[in-house]
Coordinates of C-alpha atoms in Angstrom, one line a residue:
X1 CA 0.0 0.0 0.0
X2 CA 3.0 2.5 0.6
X3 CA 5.1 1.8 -2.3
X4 CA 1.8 1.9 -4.9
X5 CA -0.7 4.4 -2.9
X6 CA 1.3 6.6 -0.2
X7 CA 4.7 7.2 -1.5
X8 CA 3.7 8.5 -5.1
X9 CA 1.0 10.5 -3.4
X10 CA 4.1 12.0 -1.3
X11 CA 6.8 12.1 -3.9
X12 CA 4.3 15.0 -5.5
X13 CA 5.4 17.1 -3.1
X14 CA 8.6 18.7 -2.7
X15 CA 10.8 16.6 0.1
X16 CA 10.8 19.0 3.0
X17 CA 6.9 19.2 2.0
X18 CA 6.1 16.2 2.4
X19 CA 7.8 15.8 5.5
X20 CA 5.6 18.2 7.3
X21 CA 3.0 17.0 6.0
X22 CA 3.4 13.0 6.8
X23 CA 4.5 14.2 10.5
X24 CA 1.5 16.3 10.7
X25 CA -0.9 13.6 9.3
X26 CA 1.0 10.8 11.9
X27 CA 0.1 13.1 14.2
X28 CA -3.3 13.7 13.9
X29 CA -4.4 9.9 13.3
X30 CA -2.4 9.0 16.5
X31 CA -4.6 11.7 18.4
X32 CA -7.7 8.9 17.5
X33 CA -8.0 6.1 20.2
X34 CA -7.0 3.2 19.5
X35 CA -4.8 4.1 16.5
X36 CA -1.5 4.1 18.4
X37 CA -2.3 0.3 19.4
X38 CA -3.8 -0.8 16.0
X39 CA 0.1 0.2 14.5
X40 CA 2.2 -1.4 17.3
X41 CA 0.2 -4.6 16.6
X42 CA 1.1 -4.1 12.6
X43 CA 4.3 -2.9 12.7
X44 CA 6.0 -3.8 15.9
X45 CA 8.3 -7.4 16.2
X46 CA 9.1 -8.6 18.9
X47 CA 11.1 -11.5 20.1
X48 CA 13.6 -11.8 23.2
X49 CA 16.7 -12.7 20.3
X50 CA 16.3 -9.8 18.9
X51 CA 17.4 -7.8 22.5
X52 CA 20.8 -6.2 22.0
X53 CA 23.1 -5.5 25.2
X54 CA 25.4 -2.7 24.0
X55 CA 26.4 0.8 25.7
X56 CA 25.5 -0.5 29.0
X57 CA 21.5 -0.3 27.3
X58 CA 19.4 -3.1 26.5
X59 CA 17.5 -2.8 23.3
X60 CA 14.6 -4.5 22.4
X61 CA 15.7 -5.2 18.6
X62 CA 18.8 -3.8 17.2
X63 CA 17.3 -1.5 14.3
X64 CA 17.1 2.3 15.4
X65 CA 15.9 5.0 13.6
X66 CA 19.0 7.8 12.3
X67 CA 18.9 11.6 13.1
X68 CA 17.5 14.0 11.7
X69 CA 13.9 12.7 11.0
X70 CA 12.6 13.6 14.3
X71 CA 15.0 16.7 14.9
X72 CA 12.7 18.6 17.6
X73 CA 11.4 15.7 19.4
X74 CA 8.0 16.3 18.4
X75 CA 6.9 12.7 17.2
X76 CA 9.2 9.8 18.8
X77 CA 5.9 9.0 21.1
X78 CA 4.4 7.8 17.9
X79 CA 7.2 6.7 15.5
X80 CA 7.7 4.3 18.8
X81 CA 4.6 2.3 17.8
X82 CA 6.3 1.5 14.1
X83 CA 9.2 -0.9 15.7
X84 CA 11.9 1.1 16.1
X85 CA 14.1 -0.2 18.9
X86 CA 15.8 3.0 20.0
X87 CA 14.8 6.8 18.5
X88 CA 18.0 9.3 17.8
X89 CA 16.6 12.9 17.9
X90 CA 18.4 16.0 16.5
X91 CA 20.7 17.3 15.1
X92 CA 20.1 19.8 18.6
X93 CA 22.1 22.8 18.9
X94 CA 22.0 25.9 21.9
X95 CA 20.1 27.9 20.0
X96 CA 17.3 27.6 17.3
X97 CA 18.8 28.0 13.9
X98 CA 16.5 27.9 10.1
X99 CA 19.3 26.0 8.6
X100 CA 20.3 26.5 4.8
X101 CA 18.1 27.8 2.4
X102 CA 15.4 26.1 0.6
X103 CA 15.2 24.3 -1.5
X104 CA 17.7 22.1 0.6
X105 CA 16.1 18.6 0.1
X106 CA 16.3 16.6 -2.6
X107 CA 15.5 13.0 -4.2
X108 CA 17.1 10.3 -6.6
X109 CA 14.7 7.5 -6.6
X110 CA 16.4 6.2 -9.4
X111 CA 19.3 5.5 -7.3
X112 CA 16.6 5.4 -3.8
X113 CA 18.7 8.3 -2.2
X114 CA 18.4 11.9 -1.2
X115 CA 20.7 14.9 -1.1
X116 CA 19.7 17.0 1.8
X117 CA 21.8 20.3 2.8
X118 CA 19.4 21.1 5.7
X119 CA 22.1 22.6 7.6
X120 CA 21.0 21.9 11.5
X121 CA 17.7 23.9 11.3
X122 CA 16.2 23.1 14.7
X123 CA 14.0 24.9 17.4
X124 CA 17.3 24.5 20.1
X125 CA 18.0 22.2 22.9
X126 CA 15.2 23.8 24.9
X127 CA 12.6 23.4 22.9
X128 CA 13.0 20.1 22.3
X129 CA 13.5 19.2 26.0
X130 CA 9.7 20.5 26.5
X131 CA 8.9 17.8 24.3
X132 CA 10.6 15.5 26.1
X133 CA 10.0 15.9 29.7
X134 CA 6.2 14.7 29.0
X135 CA 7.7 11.4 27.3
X136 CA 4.8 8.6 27.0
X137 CA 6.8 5.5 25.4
X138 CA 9.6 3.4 27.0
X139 CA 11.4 3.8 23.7
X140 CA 14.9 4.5 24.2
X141 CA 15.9 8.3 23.1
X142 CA 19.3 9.2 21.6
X143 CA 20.7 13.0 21.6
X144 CA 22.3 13.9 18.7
X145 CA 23.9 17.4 19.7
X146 CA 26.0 20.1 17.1
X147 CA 27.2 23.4 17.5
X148 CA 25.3 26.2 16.1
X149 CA 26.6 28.0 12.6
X150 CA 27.5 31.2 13.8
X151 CA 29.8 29.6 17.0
X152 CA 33.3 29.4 15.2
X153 CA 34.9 26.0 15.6
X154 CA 37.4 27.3 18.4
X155 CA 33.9 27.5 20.8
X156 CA 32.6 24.9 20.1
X157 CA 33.3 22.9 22.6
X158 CA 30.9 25.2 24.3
X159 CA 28.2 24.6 22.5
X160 CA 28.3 20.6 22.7
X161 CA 29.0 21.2 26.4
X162 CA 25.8 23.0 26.8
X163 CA 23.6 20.7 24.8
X164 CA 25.0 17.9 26.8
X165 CA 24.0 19.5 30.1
X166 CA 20.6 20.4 28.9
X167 CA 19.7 17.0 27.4
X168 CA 21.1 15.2 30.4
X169 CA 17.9 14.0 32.6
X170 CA 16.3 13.6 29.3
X171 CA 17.8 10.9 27.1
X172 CA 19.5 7.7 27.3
X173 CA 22.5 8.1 24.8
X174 CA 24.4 11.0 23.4
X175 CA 26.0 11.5 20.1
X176 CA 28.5 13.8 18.9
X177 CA 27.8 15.0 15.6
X178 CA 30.8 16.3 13.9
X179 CA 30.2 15.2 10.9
X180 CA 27.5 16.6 8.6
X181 CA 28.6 18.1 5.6
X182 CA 26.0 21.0 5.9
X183 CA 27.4 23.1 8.2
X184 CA 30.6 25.4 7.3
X185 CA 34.0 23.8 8.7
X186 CA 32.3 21.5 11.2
X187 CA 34.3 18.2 9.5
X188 CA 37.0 20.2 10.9
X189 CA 36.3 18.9 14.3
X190 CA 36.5 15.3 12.9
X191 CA 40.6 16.1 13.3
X192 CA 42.8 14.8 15.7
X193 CA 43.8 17.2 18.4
X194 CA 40.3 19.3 18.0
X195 CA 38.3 16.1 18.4
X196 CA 40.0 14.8 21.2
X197 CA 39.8 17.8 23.0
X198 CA 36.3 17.8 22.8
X199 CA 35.9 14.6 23.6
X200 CA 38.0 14.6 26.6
X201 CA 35.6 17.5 27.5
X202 CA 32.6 15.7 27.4
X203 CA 33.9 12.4 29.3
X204 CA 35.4 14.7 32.1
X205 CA 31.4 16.8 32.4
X206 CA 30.0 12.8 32.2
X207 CA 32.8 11.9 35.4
X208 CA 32.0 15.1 37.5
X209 CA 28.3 14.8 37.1
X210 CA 28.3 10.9 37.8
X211 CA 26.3 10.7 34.7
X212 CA 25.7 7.1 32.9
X213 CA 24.5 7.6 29.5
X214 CA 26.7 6.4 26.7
X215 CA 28.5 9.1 24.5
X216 CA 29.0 8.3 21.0
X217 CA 30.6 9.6 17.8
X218 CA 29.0 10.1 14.2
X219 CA 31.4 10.1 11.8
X220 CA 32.1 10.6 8.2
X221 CA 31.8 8.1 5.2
X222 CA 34.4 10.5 3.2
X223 CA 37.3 9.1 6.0
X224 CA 40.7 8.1 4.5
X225 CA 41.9 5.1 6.1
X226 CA 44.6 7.2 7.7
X227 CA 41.7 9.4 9.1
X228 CA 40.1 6.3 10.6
X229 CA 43.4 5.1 12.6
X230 CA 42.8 8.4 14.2
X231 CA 39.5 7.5 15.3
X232 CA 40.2 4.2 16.6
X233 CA 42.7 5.9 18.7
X234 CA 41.0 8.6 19.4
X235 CA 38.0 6.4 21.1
X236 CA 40.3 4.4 22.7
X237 CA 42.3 7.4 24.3
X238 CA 39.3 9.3 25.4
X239 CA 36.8 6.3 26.6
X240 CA 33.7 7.2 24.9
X241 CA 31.6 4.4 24.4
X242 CA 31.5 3.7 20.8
X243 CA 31.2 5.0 17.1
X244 CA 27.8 6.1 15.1
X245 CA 29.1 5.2 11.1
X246 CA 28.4 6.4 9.0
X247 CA 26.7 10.0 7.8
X248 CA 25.9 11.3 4.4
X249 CA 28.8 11.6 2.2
X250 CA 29.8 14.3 -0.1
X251 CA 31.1 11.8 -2.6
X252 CA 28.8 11.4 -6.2
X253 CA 30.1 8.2 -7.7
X254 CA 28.6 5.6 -9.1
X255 CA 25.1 7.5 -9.3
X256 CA 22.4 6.4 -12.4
X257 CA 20.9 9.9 -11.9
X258 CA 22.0 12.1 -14.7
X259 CA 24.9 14.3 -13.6
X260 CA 23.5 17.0 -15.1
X261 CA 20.3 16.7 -12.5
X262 CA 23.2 15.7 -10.1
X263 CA 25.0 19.4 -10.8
X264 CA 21.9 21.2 -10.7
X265 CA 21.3 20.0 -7.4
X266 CA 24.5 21.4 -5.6
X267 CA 26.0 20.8 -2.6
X268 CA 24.9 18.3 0.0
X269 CA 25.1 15.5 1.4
X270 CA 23.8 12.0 0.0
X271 CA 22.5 9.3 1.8
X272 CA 20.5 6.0 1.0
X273 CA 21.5 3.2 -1.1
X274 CA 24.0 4.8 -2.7
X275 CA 26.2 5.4 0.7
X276 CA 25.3 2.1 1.4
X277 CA 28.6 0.2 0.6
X278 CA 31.0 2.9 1.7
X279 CA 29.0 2.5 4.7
X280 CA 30.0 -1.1 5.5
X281 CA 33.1 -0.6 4.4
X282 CA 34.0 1.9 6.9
X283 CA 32.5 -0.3 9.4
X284 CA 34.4 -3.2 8.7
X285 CA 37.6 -1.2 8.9
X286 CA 36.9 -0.1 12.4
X287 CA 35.8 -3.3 13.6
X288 CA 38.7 -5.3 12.0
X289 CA 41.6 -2.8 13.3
X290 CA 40.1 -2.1 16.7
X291 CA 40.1 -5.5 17.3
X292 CA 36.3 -4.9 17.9
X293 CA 37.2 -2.8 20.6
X294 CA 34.3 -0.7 21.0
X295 CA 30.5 -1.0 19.6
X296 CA 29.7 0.9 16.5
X297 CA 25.9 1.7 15.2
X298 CA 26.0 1.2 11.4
X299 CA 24.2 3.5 9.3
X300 CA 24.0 4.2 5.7
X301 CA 21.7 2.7 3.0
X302 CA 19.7 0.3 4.9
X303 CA 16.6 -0.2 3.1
X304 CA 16.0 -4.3 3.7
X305 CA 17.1 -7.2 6.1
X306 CA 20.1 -8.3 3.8
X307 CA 21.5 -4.7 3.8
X308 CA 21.4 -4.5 8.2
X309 CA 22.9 -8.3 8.2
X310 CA 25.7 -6.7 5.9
X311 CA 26.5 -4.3 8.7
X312 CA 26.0 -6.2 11.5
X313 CA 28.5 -8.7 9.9
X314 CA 30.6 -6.5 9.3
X315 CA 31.1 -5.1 13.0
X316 CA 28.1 -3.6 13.7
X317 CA 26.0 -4.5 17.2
X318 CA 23.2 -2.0 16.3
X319 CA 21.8 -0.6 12.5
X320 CA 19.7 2.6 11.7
X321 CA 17.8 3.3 9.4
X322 CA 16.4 6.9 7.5
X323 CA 15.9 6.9 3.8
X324 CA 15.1 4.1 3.5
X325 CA 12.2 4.2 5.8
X326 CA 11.0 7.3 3.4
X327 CA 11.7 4.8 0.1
X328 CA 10.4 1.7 1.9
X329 CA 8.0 2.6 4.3
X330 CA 6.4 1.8 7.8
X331 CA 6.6 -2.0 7.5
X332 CA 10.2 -1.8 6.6
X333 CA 11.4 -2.4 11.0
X334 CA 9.5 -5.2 10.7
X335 CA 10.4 -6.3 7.3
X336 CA 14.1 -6.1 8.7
X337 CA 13.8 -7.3 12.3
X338 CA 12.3 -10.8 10.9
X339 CA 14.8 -10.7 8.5
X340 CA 17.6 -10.7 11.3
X341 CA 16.1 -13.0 13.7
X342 CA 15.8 -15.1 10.4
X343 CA 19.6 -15.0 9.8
X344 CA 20.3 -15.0 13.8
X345 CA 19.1 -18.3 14.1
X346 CA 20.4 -19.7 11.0
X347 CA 23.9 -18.6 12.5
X348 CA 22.9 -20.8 15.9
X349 CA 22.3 -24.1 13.6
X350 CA 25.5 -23.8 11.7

C-alpha cells in the first residue's frame, strides 16, 4: 500500500513538504483512540533474540531510527509504535537555527537516495526538551547534539557542552555529531587534536556529574583510512563508548541519476542506497583494526534485512535506518527485524 498508494501521493510534493506533511498527518491519526495500538500490533516485532546489550542499554531489537527525521522531538511517542528499537533525535544545537536555504532537500529514486543540505535547522535544545520531559513510550531516546553556525569551531566545545547539560535528565545516549557536511568547517572537528579535545571535555562533564548515559561519535563516510586510525585511537584514548558510522557523504560516484540533474542539485550531502557500501566498508575497517574494541551503530543505505545483516557482519552490534524508511515505508522495522532473527538463528544451527 505505501510503495503503490502513499509514496507516489508524497513524492508530489517537494521533500521537506512532504515531511511536514506525513509528521503532521501521523500526528493527527495518533490523536484517534485506539490508533497508536492498532500500529504497534502491525508494525512492531518482537522476540527476546532480537534484544541487543550494547552501551550499558538493552535494546529490544537492534534496528534504530537515524537523526535527523525527528530533529525537535516532536513525534518519537508515535514513530515508537512502528518498531523502532531506540529513536536518535536532532541534530540539537543551543540555539534555534532555520538551517540553509530552501530548496535544501532533494531526491534520486532512481538511485533510492536523497541529497539534503538542511544545515542543523532546529527549534534548540530547549525546545525540544519541553517535548521531552512529558515522554509517554519506554522507547529509548538518543541525543544527537551540534554546534550552532554562527559559534566558530574554536567555541565549540561550548556549544556541545551545553547541549550535553541540557539533554542530560532527558535521554539515554548522546551523540556527537561532527560530521554533517551541511554546516561550514564542522568536518574540521573530525581532526585529531580538536576532536580529542572535545571529547575529553565531554567524558570529564560525564565523570564530574556521575552521569551514565553512553557518549557516541557520528562520523564521516568520506574518512581516509589514515583518518580512521585516528579515530580508533581517538576512542580508545578518550573512553567514549562507541562510534555512530556512517553519515551522508559528499562523494557522487557511481550515481544512475543524470549528472546534469546531479549538478543542478548542488552541494549536500547523500545518503540511501547509494552510501550504502561505503558504509559497510567503513564499518568493517573499524571493527577489524580495533580488534572490535568498541561498539559501532551502522548506518547508511539500509533499506531491507540483507542490507542491516551486511552491517551487523561487518562489526556492527546495532543498525539505523532513515531513507530508506521514506523509500520503503512503515513496514520496513518489521520487514528487517524478521529478517535478522531469520539470519540470527540460521547462524545458531550452523
Amino acid at each position: 500500500m505505501y510503495k503503490f498508494l502513499i509514496r507516489p501521493f508524497l513524492f508530489l510534493k517537494n521533500p521537506e513538504s512532504a515531511h511536514y506533511f506525513t509528521f503532521g498527518t501521523v500526528r493527527k491519526l495518533f490523536k484517534i483512540p485506539g490508533v497508536s495500538a492498532i500500529a504497534s500490533s502491525l508494525f512492531n516485532f518482537k522476540n527476546p533474540e532480537l534484544e541487543v546489550e550494547c552501551f550499558g542499554l538493552k535494546f529490544p531489537n537492534p534496528v534504530g531510527l537515524a537523526a535527523g527525521f525527528d530533529k525537535d522531538a516532536k513525534l518519537f511517542n508515535e514513530l515508537s509504535a512502528f518498531g523502532f528499537g531506540f529513536i536518535e533525535i536532532g541534530t540539537l544545537t543551543p540555539k534555534a537555527q532555520d538551517g540553509n536555504p530552501r530548496p535544501r532537500l532533494f531526491r534520486l529514486p532512481d538511485d533510492m537516495s536523497l541529497i539534503n543540505r538542511m544545515g542543523f535547522n532546529n527549534e534548540g535544545v530547549e525546545g525540544a526538551i519541553t517535548r521531552l520531559k512529558v515522554k509517554k513510550t519506554k522507547v529509548l531516546i538518543g541525543g544527537n547534539i551540534g554546534k550552532n553556525k554562527v559559534t566558530p569551531n574554536e567555541l565549540a566545545v561550548d556549544d556541545y557542552v551545553y547541549c550535553y547539560n541540557a539533554l542530560q535528565p532527558y535521554v539515554d545516549y548522546f551523540v556527537v555529531n561532527v560530521s554533517s557536511p551541511n554546516t561550514p568547517n564542522l568536518r574540521e572537528l573530525q581532526d585529531k587534536e580538536p576532536l580529542t579535545a572535545l571529547l575529553n571535555t565531554l567524558q570529564n562533564r560525564k565523570k564530574e556529574i556521575k552521569a551514565e548515559q553512553p557518549i557516541l561519535l557520528k562520523i564521516a563516510p568520506d574518512l581516509t583510512n589514515s583518518q580512521l586510525d585516528d579515530i580508533i585511537d581517538i576512542v580508545k584514548e578518550t573512553g567514549i563508548d562507541g562510534l555512530i558510522a556512517t553519515n551522508t557523504t559528499i562523494s557522487r560516484d557511481g550515481l544512475k541519476t543524470p549528472g546534469q540533474t546531479v549538478s543542478q542539485i548542488g552541494a549536500g550531502g547523500l545518503s540511501g542506497a547509494s552510501v550504502r557500501e561505503r558504509s559497510t566498508e567503513v564499518i568493517s575497517y573499524l571493527h577489524k583494526n580495533s580488534g572490535g574494541a568498541f561498539p559501532i551503530i551502522g548506518v547508511g543505505g539500509i533499506l531491507t534485512a540483507e542490507d542491516a545483516i551486511a552491517k551487523l557482519e561487518a562489526g556492527a552490534s546495532l543498525v539505523q535506518v532513515y531513507t530508506g524508511f521514506i523509500y520503503e515505508g512503515p513496514a520496513m522495522v518489521k520487514k528487517i527485524n524478521k529478517g535478522i532473527l531469520r539470519w540470527k538463528k540460521a547462524q545458531q544451527k550452523a
